PDB file of C-alpha atoms in Angstrom:
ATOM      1  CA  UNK A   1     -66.814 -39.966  42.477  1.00 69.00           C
ATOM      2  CA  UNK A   2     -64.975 -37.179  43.899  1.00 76.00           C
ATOM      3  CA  UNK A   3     -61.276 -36.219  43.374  1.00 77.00           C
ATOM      4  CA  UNK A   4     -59.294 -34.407  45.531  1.00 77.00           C
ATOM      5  CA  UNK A   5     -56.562 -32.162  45.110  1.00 76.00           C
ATOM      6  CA  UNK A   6     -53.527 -33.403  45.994  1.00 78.00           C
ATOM      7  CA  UNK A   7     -52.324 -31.449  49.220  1.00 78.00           C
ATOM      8  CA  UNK A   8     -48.606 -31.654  51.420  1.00 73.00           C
ATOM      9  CA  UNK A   9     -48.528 -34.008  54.039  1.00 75.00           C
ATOM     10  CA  UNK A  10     -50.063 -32.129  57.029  1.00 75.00           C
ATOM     11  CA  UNK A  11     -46.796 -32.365  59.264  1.00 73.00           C
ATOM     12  CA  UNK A  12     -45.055 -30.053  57.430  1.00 69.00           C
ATOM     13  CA  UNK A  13     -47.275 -27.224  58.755  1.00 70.00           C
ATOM     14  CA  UNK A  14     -45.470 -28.070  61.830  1.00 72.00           C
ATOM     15  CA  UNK A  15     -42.165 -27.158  60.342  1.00 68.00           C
ATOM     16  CA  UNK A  16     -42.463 -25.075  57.798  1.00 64.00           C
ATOM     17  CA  UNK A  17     -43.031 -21.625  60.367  1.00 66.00           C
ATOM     18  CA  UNK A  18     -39.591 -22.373  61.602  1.00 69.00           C
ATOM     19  CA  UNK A  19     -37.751 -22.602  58.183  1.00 68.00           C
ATOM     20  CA  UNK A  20     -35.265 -19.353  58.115  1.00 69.00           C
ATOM     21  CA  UNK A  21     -36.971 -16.414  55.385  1.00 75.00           C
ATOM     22  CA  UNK A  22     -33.495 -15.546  54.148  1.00 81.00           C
ATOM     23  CA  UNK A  23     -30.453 -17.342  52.880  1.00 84.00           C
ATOM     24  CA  UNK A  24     -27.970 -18.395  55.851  1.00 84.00           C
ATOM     25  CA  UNK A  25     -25.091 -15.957  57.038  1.00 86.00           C
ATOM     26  CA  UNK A  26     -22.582 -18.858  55.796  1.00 89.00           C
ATOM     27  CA  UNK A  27     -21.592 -20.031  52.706  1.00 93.00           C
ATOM     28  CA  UNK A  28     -19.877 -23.821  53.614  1.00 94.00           C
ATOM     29  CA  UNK A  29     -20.008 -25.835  56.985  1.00 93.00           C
ATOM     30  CA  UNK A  30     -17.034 -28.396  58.162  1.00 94.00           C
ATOM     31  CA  UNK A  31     -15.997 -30.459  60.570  1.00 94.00           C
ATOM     32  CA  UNK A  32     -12.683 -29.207  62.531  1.00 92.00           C
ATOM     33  CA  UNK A  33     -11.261 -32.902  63.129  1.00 93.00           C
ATOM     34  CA  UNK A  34      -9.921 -32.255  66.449  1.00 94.00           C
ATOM     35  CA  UNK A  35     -12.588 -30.786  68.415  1.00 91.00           C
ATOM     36  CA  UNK A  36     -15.653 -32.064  66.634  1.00 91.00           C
ATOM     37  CA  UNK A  37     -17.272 -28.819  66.197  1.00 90.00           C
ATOM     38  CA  UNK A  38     -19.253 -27.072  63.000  1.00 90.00           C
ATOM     39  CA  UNK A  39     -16.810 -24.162  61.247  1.00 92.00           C
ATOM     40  CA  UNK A  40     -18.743 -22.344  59.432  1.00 92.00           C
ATOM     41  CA  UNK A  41     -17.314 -19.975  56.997  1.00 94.00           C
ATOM     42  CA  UNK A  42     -18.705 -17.443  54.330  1.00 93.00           C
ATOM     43  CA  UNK A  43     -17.886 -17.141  50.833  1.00 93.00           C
ATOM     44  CA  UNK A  44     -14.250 -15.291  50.999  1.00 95.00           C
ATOM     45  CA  UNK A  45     -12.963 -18.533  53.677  1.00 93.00           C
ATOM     46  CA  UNK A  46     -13.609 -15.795  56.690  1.00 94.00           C
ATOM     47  CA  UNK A  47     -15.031 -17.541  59.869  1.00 92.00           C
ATOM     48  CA  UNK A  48     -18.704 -16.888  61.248  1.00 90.00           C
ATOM     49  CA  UNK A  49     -20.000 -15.914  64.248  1.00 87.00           C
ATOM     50  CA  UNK A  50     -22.871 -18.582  64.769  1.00 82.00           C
ATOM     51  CA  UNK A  51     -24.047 -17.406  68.174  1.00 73.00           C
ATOM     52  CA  UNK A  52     -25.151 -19.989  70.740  1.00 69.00           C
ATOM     53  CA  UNK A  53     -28.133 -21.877  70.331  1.00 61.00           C
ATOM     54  CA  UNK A  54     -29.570 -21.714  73.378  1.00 55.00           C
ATOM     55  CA  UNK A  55     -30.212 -25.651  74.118  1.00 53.00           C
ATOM     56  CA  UNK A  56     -27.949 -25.393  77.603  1.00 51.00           C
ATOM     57  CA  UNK A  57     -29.076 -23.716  80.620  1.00 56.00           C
ATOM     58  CA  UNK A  58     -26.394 -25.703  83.060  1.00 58.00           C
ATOM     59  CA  UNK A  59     -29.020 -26.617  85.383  1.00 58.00           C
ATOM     60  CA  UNK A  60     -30.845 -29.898  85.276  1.00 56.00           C
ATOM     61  CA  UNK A  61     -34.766 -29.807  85.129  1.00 55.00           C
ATOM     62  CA  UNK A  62     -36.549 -31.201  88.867  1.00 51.00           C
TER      63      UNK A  62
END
């Protein structure tokens, strides 16, 4: 009988390529309880500049 190595489940090739190389530019995330949106801050409490995340284009697709 043959044994086989033991190998990661192959659908985390799909994700793994898009995992960041570095550490992330913040240090904590929270929720602002008014508007519902992400602050993200770095170590000293100073706000970050996340950038946009391009999932928007404001037109619909036809």
């Amino acid at each position: 009988m043959t044994t086989l190595a033991p190998q990661a489940p192959w659908v985390l090739r799909l994700v793994t390529d898009r995992l960041p190389v570095g550490p992330p530019p913040y240090a904590t995330v929270t929720l602002d309880p008014v508007t519902q949106t992400a602050r993200y801050t770095d170590t000293a409490g100073r706000p970050v500049e996340m950038g946009k995340h391009g999932t928007s284009t404001g037109s619909a697709a036809s």
